[in-house]
Amino acid sequence: MFRLFLAVTTIALAGWAGTTGAAEATPAPSPSVTPVCPPALPIHGQVSAATTTSLTITYSMLLSPPCGYDPPITVSLFTSREDAERWQAPVAETVSGPERYGTVSIGRLTPDTAYWFRFSDAEGRRDPYVIGGPARTLPLVSCRATATIDARWGNGFVVTATVRNTGMEPLDSWRVSWQWSGDERVQAVWGGVAETVGADVTIRNASYNGTLAPDGVTTFGLLVAASVVPDAMTLACDR
């Protein structure tokens, strides 16, 4: 009887030990892995167009969360780099569409003013990298003047100057100025009124060609005396 009890007890202990070993062999769950984000800018932006009262910014979202952003994205404008660095006193904001690569336009801005821009996402996370700018809106009035030397001879030359309104608003007057590099002297002018002080020359519009629509063009001409004819002339234009 005693031998039978030992045999039964030995079998029971062996079964219990086998069950315990099987439980210990069950693999433990793998720990969660925190992604390592690459050292890259998750978003890129640049100014692609400007008017007197608006800026258009092209953006590209390079990475998705957790290392980047998903659209829509908010673009904030600031009037100084210091404000942009500190995310303080934004003067305008706009929200992008659902595209990861697109453009946004921000209007109602001040003409001829510099702005800086930054990005944030829909959850309020602020991009720590990009401070874009300065990007300047166009001035209300601007013009460009170029000169062509039409004819030249030993002691003089004839010039045709072209004045173009490059602004977004009509011009009601214009003024072109330059400085001679030698002994040049204006002998006659047509299509404008000449003012000269030494080597400094200013041509104002005539009574009939001062008004120019946006992209409008007019011309004036000069007869100039000089011992040496210049190769070219560089003109400045303003209102």
PDB file of C-alpha atoms in Angstrom:
ATOM      1  CA  MET A   1       0.000   0.000   0.000  1.00  0.00           C
ATOM      2  CA  PHE A   2       2.803   2.377   0.935  1.00  0.00           C
ATOM      3  CA  ARG A   3       4.563   1.653  -2.370  1.00  0.00           C
ATOM      4  CA  LEU A   4       1.350   2.384  -4.287  1.00  0.00           C
ATOM      5  CA  PHE A   5       0.990   5.770  -2.459  1.00  0.00           C
ATOM      6  CA  LEU A   6       4.571   6.757  -3.394  1.00  0.00           C
ATOM      7  CA  ALA A   7       3.963   5.878  -7.030  1.00  0.00           C
ATOM      8  CA  VAL A   8       0.782   7.956  -7.238  1.00  0.00           C
ATOM      9  CA  THR A   9       2.434  10.910  -5.469  1.00  0.00           C
ATOM     10  CA  THR A  10       5.441  10.800  -7.837  1.00  0.00           C
ATOM     11  CA  ILE A  11       3.176  10.879 -10.936  1.00  0.00           C
ATOM     12  CA  ALA A  12       1.168  13.814  -9.526  1.00  0.00           C
ATOM     13  CA  LEU A  13       4.310  15.841  -8.758  1.00  0.00           C
ATOM     14  CA  ALA A  14       5.687  15.144 -12.217  1.00  0.00           C
ATOM     15  CA  GLY A  15       2.457  16.405 -13.846  1.00  0.00           C
ATOM     16  CA  TRP A  16       2.467  19.565 -11.723  1.00  0.00           C
ATOM     17  CA  ALA A  17       6.100  20.316 -12.618  1.00  0.00           C
ATOM     18  CA  GLY A  18       5.347  19.896 -16.329  1.00  0.00           C
ATOM     19  CA  THR A  19       2.427  22.319 -16.138  1.00  0.00           C
ATOM     20  CA  THR A  20       4.561  24.945 -14.390  1.00  0.00           C
ATOM     21  CA  GLY A  21       7.337  24.708 -16.984  1.00  0.00           C
ATOM     22  CA  ALA A  22       4.865  25.200 -19.856  1.00  0.00           C
ATOM     23  CA  ALA A  23       3.486  28.382 -18.244  1.00  0.00           C
ATOM     24  CA  GLU A  24       6.984  29.802 -17.748  1.00  0.00           C
ATOM     25  CA  ALA A  25       7.804  29.181 -21.434  1.00  0.00           C
ATOM     26  CA  THR A  26       4.985  31.485 -22.678  1.00  0.00           C
ATOM     27  CA  PRO A  27       6.683  34.500 -24.345  1.00  0.00           C
ATOM     28  CA  ALA A  28       6.152  37.931 -22.754  1.00  0.00           C
ATOM     29  CA  PRO A  29       4.485  40.673 -24.859  1.00  0.00           C
ATOM     30  CA  SER A  30       6.918  42.937 -26.771  1.00  0.00           C
ATOM     31  CA  PRO A  31       7.354  46.454 -25.349  1.00  0.00           C
ATOM     32  CA  SER A  32       6.030  49.389 -27.439  1.00  0.00           C
ATOM     33  CA  VAL A  33       8.645  51.103 -29.631  1.00  0.00           C
ATOM     34  CA  THR A  34       8.893  54.907 -29.736  1.00  0.00           C
ATOM     35  CA  PRO A  35       9.630  56.057 -33.320  1.00  0.00           C
ATOM     36  CA  VAL A  36      12.843  57.988 -33.916  1.00  0.00           C
ATOM     37  CA  CYS A  37      12.122  60.951 -36.193  1.00  0.00           C
ATOM     38  CA  PRO A  38      14.774  61.843 -38.771  1.00  0.00           C
ATOM     39  CA  PRO A  39      16.517  65.221 -38.529  1.00  0.00           C
ATOM     40  CA  ALA A  40      14.492  66.715 -41.380  1.00  0.00           C
ATOM     41  CA  LEU A  41      12.068  69.585 -41.737  1.00  0.00           C
ATOM     42  CA  PRO A  42       8.531  68.179 -41.587  1.00  0.00           C
ATOM     43  CA  ILE A  43       7.162  71.131 -43.600  1.00  0.00           C
ATOM     44  CA  HIS A  44       8.579  73.540 -46.167  1.00  0.00           C
ATOM     45  CA  GLY A  45       7.204  76.885 -47.328  1.00  0.00           C
ATOM     46  CA  GLN A  46       8.102  79.831 -49.523  1.00  0.00           C
ATOM     47  CA  VAL A  47       6.422  82.941 -50.916  1.00  0.00           C
ATOM     48  CA  SER A  48       5.446  82.301 -54.539  1.00  0.00           C
ATOM     49  CA  ALA A  49       3.523  85.518 -55.355  1.00  0.00           C
ATOM     50  CA  ALA A  50       2.802  88.980 -53.980  1.00  0.00           C
ATOM     51  CA  THR A  51       0.433  91.847 -54.671  1.00  0.00           C
ATOM     52  CA  THR A  52       0.017  95.172 -52.932  1.00  0.00           C
ATOM     53  CA  THR A  53      -2.302  93.620 -50.304  1.00  0.00           C
ATOM     54  CA  SER A  54      -1.633  89.866 -50.349  1.00  0.00           C
ATOM     55  CA  LEU A  55       1.030  87.171 -50.170  1.00  0.00           C
ATOM     56  CA  THR A  56       0.760  83.657 -51.613  1.00  0.00           C
ATOM     57  CA  ILE A  57       2.724  80.936 -49.811  1.00  0.00           C
ATOM     58  CA  THR A  58       3.475  77.526 -51.300  1.00  0.00           C
ATOM     59  CA  TYR A  59       3.855  74.739 -48.720  1.00  0.00           C
ATOM     60  CA  SER A  60       4.868  71.055 -48.666  1.00  0.00           C
ATOM     61  CA  MET A  61       4.153  68.703 -45.738  1.00  0.00           C
ATOM     62  CA  LEU A  62       7.053  66.284 -45.927  1.00  0.00           C
ATOM     63  CA  LEU A  63       6.234  63.972 -42.993  1.00  0.00           C
ATOM     64  CA  SER A  64       3.098  62.698 -41.246  1.00  0.00           C
ATOM     65  CA  PRO A  65       2.579  62.403 -37.471  1.00  0.00           C
ATOM     66  CA  PRO A  66       4.263  61.646 -35.159  1.00  0.00           C
ATOM     67  CA  CYS A  67       7.256  63.168 -36.967  1.00  0.00           C
ATOM     68  CA  GLY A  68       5.314  65.702 -39.031  1.00  0.00           C
ATOM     69  CA  TYR A  69       1.874  67.153 -39.679  1.00  0.00           C
ATOM     70  CA  ASP A  70      -1.367  66.381 -41.448  1.00  0.00           C
ATOM     71  CA  PRO A  71      -3.432  69.045 -43.216  1.00  0.00           C
ATOM     72  CA  PRO A  72      -5.002  71.470 -42.719  1.00  0.00           C
ATOM     73  CA  ILE A  73      -2.120  73.725 -41.720  1.00  0.00           C
ATOM     74  CA  THR A  74      -2.363  77.256 -40.325  1.00  0.00           C
ATOM     75  CA  VAL A  75      -0.081  79.977 -41.700  1.00  0.00           C
ATOM     76  CA  SER A  76       0.525  82.940 -39.376  1.00  0.00           C
ATOM     77  CA  LEU A  77       2.037  86.279 -40.483  1.00  0.00           C
ATOM     78  CA  PHE A  78       4.120  88.608 -38.330  1.00  0.00           C
ATOM     79  CA  THR A  79       5.524  92.076 -39.032  1.00  0.00           C
ATOM     80  CA  SER A  80       8.930  91.416 -37.425  1.00  0.00           C
ATOM     81  CA  ARG A  81      11.246  88.436 -37.116  1.00  0.00           C
ATOM     82  CA  GLU A  82      11.296  88.889 -33.347  1.00  0.00           C
ATOM     83  CA  ASP A  83       7.508  88.498 -33.180  1.00  0.00           C
ATOM     84  CA  ALA A  84       7.732  85.430 -35.427  1.00  0.00           C
ATOM     85  CA  GLU A  85      10.423  83.835 -33.247  1.00  0.00           C
ATOM     86  CA  ARG A  86       8.319  84.416 -30.140  1.00  0.00           C
ATOM     87  CA  TRP A  87       4.968  83.563 -31.789  1.00  0.00           C
ATOM     88  CA  GLN A  88       3.559  86.887 -30.597  1.00  0.00           C
ATOM     89  CA  ALA A  89       1.252  89.480 -32.183  1.00  0.00           C
ATOM     90  CA  PRO A  90       0.342  87.721 -35.439  1.00  0.00           C
ATOM     91  CA  VAL A  91      -1.274  90.190 -37.841  1.00  0.00           C
ATOM     92  CA  ALA A  92      -3.012  87.669 -40.117  1.00  0.00           C
ATOM     93  CA  GLU A  93      -3.705  83.937 -40.338  1.00  0.00           C
ATOM     94  CA  THR A  94      -5.196  81.555 -42.872  1.00  0.00           C
ATOM     95  CA  VAL A  95      -5.867  77.816 -42.995  1.00  0.00           C
ATOM     96  CA  SER A  96      -4.871  75.552 -45.871  1.00  0.00           C
ATOM     97  CA  GLY A  97      -7.029  73.032 -47.672  1.00  0.00           C
ATOM     98  CA  PRO A  98      -6.747  69.239 -47.328  1.00  0.00           C
ATOM     99  CA  GLU A  99      -3.776  68.974 -49.724  1.00  0.00           C
ATOM    100  CA  ARG A 100      -0.327  68.045 -48.426  1.00  0.00           C
ATOM    101  CA  TYR A 101       1.213  70.155 -51.185  1.00  0.00           C
ATOM    102  CA  GLY A 102      -0.559  73.403 -52.045  1.00  0.00           C
ATOM    103  CA  THR A 103      -0.785  77.176 -51.700  1.00  0.00           C
ATOM    104  CA  VAL A 104      -2.515  79.631 -49.413  1.00  0.00           C
ATOM    105  CA  SER A 105      -3.141  83.335 -49.980  1.00  0.00           C
ATOM    106  CA  ILE A 106      -3.362  85.859 -47.153  1.00  0.00           C
ATOM    107  CA  GLY A 107      -5.057  89.152 -47.997  1.00  0.00           C
ATOM    108  CA  ARG A 108      -5.894  92.513 -46.446  1.00  0.00           C
ATOM    109  CA  LEU A 109      -2.206  93.277 -45.898  1.00  0.00           C
ATOM    110  CA  THR A 110      -0.444  96.643 -45.957  1.00  0.00           C
ATOM    111  CA  PRO A 111       1.285  97.645 -49.211  1.00  0.00           C
ATOM    112  CA  ASP A 112       5.095  97.770 -49.311  1.00  0.00           C
ATOM    113  CA  THR A 113       5.425  95.952 -45.965  1.00  0.00           C
ATOM    114  CA  ALA A 114       7.697  93.073 -44.923  1.00  0.00           C
ATOM    115  CA  TYR A 115       6.187  89.985 -43.286  1.00  0.00           C
ATOM    116  CA  TRP A 116       7.503  86.741 -41.746  1.00  0.00           C
ATOM    117  CA  PHE A 117       5.460  83.510 -41.658  1.00  0.00           C
ATOM    118  CA  ARG A 118       5.235  80.370 -39.513  1.00  0.00           C
ATOM    119  CA  PHE A 119       3.238  77.122 -39.546  1.00  0.00           C
ATOM    120  CA  SER A 120       1.108  75.289 -36.985  1.00  0.00           C
ATOM    121  CA  ASP A 121      -1.302  72.369 -37.293  1.00  0.00           C
ATOM    122  CA  ALA A 122      -4.957  71.829 -36.435  1.00  0.00           C
ATOM    123  CA  GLU A 123      -4.037  70.604 -32.942  1.00  0.00           C
ATOM    124  CA  GLY A 124      -2.094  73.763 -32.204  1.00  0.00           C
ATOM    125  CA  ARG A 125       1.371  72.227 -32.538  1.00  0.00           C
ATOM    126  CA  ARG A 126       3.804  74.905 -33.712  1.00  0.00           C
ATOM    127  CA  ASP A 127       6.494  74.032 -36.218  1.00  0.00           C
ATOM    128  CA  PRO A 128       9.855  74.764 -34.519  1.00  0.00           C
ATOM    129  CA  TYR A 129      11.932  75.083 -37.675  1.00  0.00           C
ATOM    130  CA  VAL A 130      10.535  77.343 -40.388  1.00  0.00           C
ATOM    131  CA  ILE A 131      10.550  81.128 -40.027  1.00  0.00           C
ATOM    132  CA  GLY A 132       9.898  82.331 -43.559  1.00  0.00           C
ATOM    133  CA  GLY A 133      10.624  85.802 -44.795  1.00  0.00           C
ATOM    134  CA  PRO A 134      10.981  88.624 -45.063  1.00  0.00           C
ATOM    135  CA  ALA A 135       8.349  88.666 -47.820  1.00  0.00           C
ATOM    136  CA  ARG A 136       7.261  92.122 -48.948  1.00  0.00           C
ATOM    137  CA  THR A 137       3.956  93.191 -50.449  1.00  0.00           C
ATOM    138  CA  LEU A 138       4.220  95.379 -53.541  1.00  0.00           C
ATOM    139  CA  PRO A 139       4.105  99.160 -53.275  1.00  0.00           C
ATOM    140  CA  LEU A 140       0.968 100.895 -54.463  1.00  0.00           C
ATOM    141  CA  VAL A 141       2.878 102.819 -57.102  1.00  0.00           C
ATOM    142  CA  SER A 142       6.023 101.713 -58.889  1.00  0.00           C
ATOM    143  CA  CYS A 143       7.572 102.147 -62.294  1.00  0.00           C
ATOM    144  CA  ARG A 144      10.564 101.070 -64.325  1.00  0.00           C
ATOM    145  CA  ALA A 145      12.517 103.081 -66.905  1.00  0.00           C
ATOM    146  CA  THR A 146      14.963 101.807 -69.526  1.00  0.00           C
ATOM    147  CA  ALA A 147      17.006 103.667 -72.146  1.00  0.00           C
ATOM    148  CA  THR A 148      18.030 102.801 -75.700  1.00  0.00           C
ATOM    149  CA  ILE A 149      20.691 104.772 -77.577  1.00  0.00           C
ATOM    150  CA  ASP A 150      19.184 105.066 -81.043  1.00  0.00           C
ATOM    151  CA  ALA A 151      21.969 106.943 -82.803  1.00  0.00           C
ATOM    152  CA  ARG A 152      25.468 108.141 -81.975  1.00  0.00           C
ATOM    153  CA  TRP A 153      28.153 110.249 -83.583  1.00  0.00           C
ATOM    154  CA  GLY A 154      31.428 111.849 -82.551  1.00  0.00           C
ATOM    155  CA  ASN A 155      30.072 114.449 -80.162  1.00  0.00           C
ATOM    156  CA  GLY A 156      26.549 113.356 -79.303  1.00  0.00           C
ATOM    157  CA  PHE A 157      23.761 110.801 -79.326  1.00  0.00           C
ATOM    158  CA  VAL A 158      19.972 110.352 -79.299  1.00  0.00           C
ATOM    159  CA  VAL A 159      18.164 108.392 -76.565  1.00  0.00           C
ATOM    160  CA  THR A 160      14.670 106.915 -76.324  1.00  0.00           C
ATOM    161  CA  ALA A 161      13.583 106.152 -72.759  1.00  0.00           C
ATOM    162  CA  THR A 162      10.634 103.868 -71.954  1.00  0.00           C
ATOM    163  CA  VAL A 163       8.619 104.298 -68.752  1.00  0.00           C
ATOM    164  CA  ARG A 164       6.388 101.417 -67.589  1.00  0.00           C
ATOM    165  CA  ASN A 165       3.940 101.285 -64.668  1.00  0.00           C
ATOM    166  CA  THR A 166       4.887  98.064 -62.850  1.00  0.00           C
ATOM    167  CA  GLY A 167       2.522  98.632 -59.914  1.00  0.00           C
ATOM    168  CA  MET A 168      -1.034  97.527 -59.249  1.00  0.00           C
ATOM    169  CA  GLU A 169      -2.471 101.050 -59.183  1.00  0.00           C
ATOM    170  CA  PRO A 170      -2.608 103.757 -61.880  1.00  0.00           C
ATOM    171  CA  LEU A 171       0.184 106.328 -61.987  1.00  0.00           C
ATOM    172  CA  ASP A 172      -0.833 109.974 -62.207  1.00  0.00           C
ATOM    173  CA  SER A 173       2.756 111.213 -62.610  1.00  0.00           C
ATOM    174  CA  TRP A 174       6.286 109.840 -62.973  1.00  0.00           C
ATOM    175  CA  ARG A 175       9.883 110.984 -62.641  1.00  0.00           C
ATOM    176  CA  VAL A 176      13.009 109.415 -64.187  1.00  0.00           C
ATOM    177  CA  SER A 177      16.483 110.282 -62.913  1.00  0.00           C
ATOM    178  CA  TRP A 178      20.112 109.336 -63.493  1.00  0.00           C
ATOM    179  CA  GLN A 179      23.636 110.722 -63.212  1.00  0.00           C
ATOM    180  CA  TRP A 180      26.051 111.335 -66.070  1.00  0.00           C
ATOM    181  CA  SER A 181      29.522 109.824 -65.783  1.00  0.00           C
ATOM    182  CA  GLY A 182      31.239 112.376 -68.041  1.00  0.00           C
ATOM    183  CA  ASP A 183      30.571 115.724 -69.725  1.00  0.00           C
ATOM    184  CA  GLU A 184      27.170 114.787 -71.199  1.00  0.00           C
ATOM    185  CA  ARG A 185      24.646 117.633 -71.535  1.00  0.00           C
ATOM    186  CA  VAL A 186      20.980 117.458 -72.469  1.00  0.00           C
ATOM    187  CA  GLN A 187      20.379 119.734 -75.467  1.00  0.00           C
ATOM    188  CA  ALA A 188      16.750 118.864 -76.175  1.00  0.00           C
ATOM    189  CA  VAL A 189      13.999 116.690 -74.691  1.00  0.00           C
ATOM    190  CA  TRP A 190      10.605 115.616 -76.023  1.00  0.00           C
ATOM    191  CA  GLY A 191       7.870 113.750 -74.168  1.00  0.00           C
ATOM    192  CA  GLY A 192       9.071 115.120 -70.831  1.00  0.00           C
ATOM    193  CA  VAL A 193      10.388 118.113 -68.871  1.00  0.00           C
ATOM    194  CA  ALA A 194      14.106 118.168 -67.989  1.00  0.00           C
ATOM    195  CA  GLU A 195      15.664 119.347 -64.722  1.00  0.00           C
ATOM    196  CA  THR A 196      19.463 119.225 -64.484  1.00  0.00           C
ATOM    197  CA  VAL A 197      21.830 120.065 -61.624  1.00  0.00           C
ATOM    198  CA  GLY A 198      25.407 119.375 -62.617  1.00  0.00           C
ATOM    199  CA  ALA A 199      25.684 115.696 -63.515  1.00  0.00           C
ATOM    200  CA  ASP A 200      22.262 114.887 -62.019  1.00  0.00           C
ATOM    201  CA  VAL A 201      19.376 114.737 -64.494  1.00  0.00           C
ATOM    202  CA  THR A 202      15.635 114.378 -63.808  1.00  0.00           C
ATOM    203  CA  ILE A 203      12.944 114.062 -66.468  1.00  0.00           C
ATOM    204  CA  ARG A 204       9.365 114.586 -65.327  1.00  0.00           C
ATOM    205  CA  ASN A 205       6.350 113.625 -67.378  1.00  0.00           C
ATOM    206  CA  ALA A 206       4.833 116.017 -69.876  1.00  0.00           C
ATOM    207  CA  SER A 207       1.281 117.245 -69.385  1.00  0.00           C
ATOM    208  CA  TYR A 208      -0.131 114.572 -71.690  1.00  0.00           C
ATOM    209  CA  ASN A 209       1.718 111.365 -70.661  1.00  0.00           C
ATOM    210  CA  GLY A 210       1.835 111.403 -66.866  1.00  0.00           C
ATOM    211  CA  THR A 211      -1.112 109.035 -66.339  1.00  0.00           C
ATOM    212  CA  LEU A 212      -0.267 105.349 -66.800  1.00  0.00           C
ATOM    213  CA  ALA A 213      -2.562 102.405 -66.092  1.00  0.00           C
ATOM    214  CA  PRO A 214      -1.013  99.249 -64.562  1.00  0.00           C
ATOM    215  CA  ASP A 215       1.449  97.895 -67.138  1.00  0.00           C
ATOM    216  CA  GLY A 216       0.963 101.074 -69.177  1.00  0.00           C
ATOM    217  CA  VAL A 217       3.925 102.447 -71.155  1.00  0.00           C
ATOM    218  CA  THR A 218       5.070 105.827 -72.450  1.00  0.00           C
ATOM    219  CA  THR A 219       8.343 107.210 -73.840  1.00  0.00           C
ATOM    220  CA  PHE A 220      10.430 110.354 -73.951  1.00  0.00           C
ATOM    221  CA  GLY A 221      13.446 111.291 -76.022  1.00  0.00           C
ATOM    222  CA  LEU A 222      16.744 113.136 -75.551  1.00  0.00           C
ATOM    223  CA  LEU A 223      19.324 114.807 -77.713  1.00  0.00           C
ATOM    224  CA  VAL A 224      22.602 114.760 -75.789  1.00  0.00           C
ATOM    225  CA  ALA A 225      25.999 116.356 -76.475  1.00  0.00           C
ATOM    226  CA  ALA A 226      29.056 114.487 -75.211  1.00  0.00           C
ATOM    227  CA  SER A 227      32.734 114.023 -76.015  1.00  0.00           C
ATOM    228  CA  VAL A 228      32.320 110.289 -75.323  1.00  0.00           C
ATOM    229  CA  VAL A 229      29.082 108.393 -75.961  1.00  0.00           C
ATOM    230  CA  PRO A 230      28.284 105.962 -73.100  1.00  0.00           C
ATOM    231  CA  ASP A 231      27.658 102.288 -73.830  1.00  0.00           C
ATOM    232  CA  ALA A 232      24.427 102.322 -71.807  1.00  0.00           C
ATOM    233  CA  MET A 233      22.370 104.337 -69.307  1.00  0.00           C
ATOM    234  CA  THR A 234      20.901 103.184 -65.988  1.00  0.00           C
ATOM    235  CA  LEU A 235      17.687 104.985 -65.057  1.00  0.00           C
ATOM    236  CA  ALA A 236      15.707 105.164 -61.799  1.00  0.00           C
ATOM    237  CA  CYS A 237      11.954 105.695 -61.866  1.00  0.00           C
ATOM    238  CA  ASP A 238       9.549 106.824 -59.173  1.00  0.00           C
ATOM    239  CA  ARG A 239       6.480 108.951 -58.702  1.00  0.00           C
TER     240      ARG A 239
END
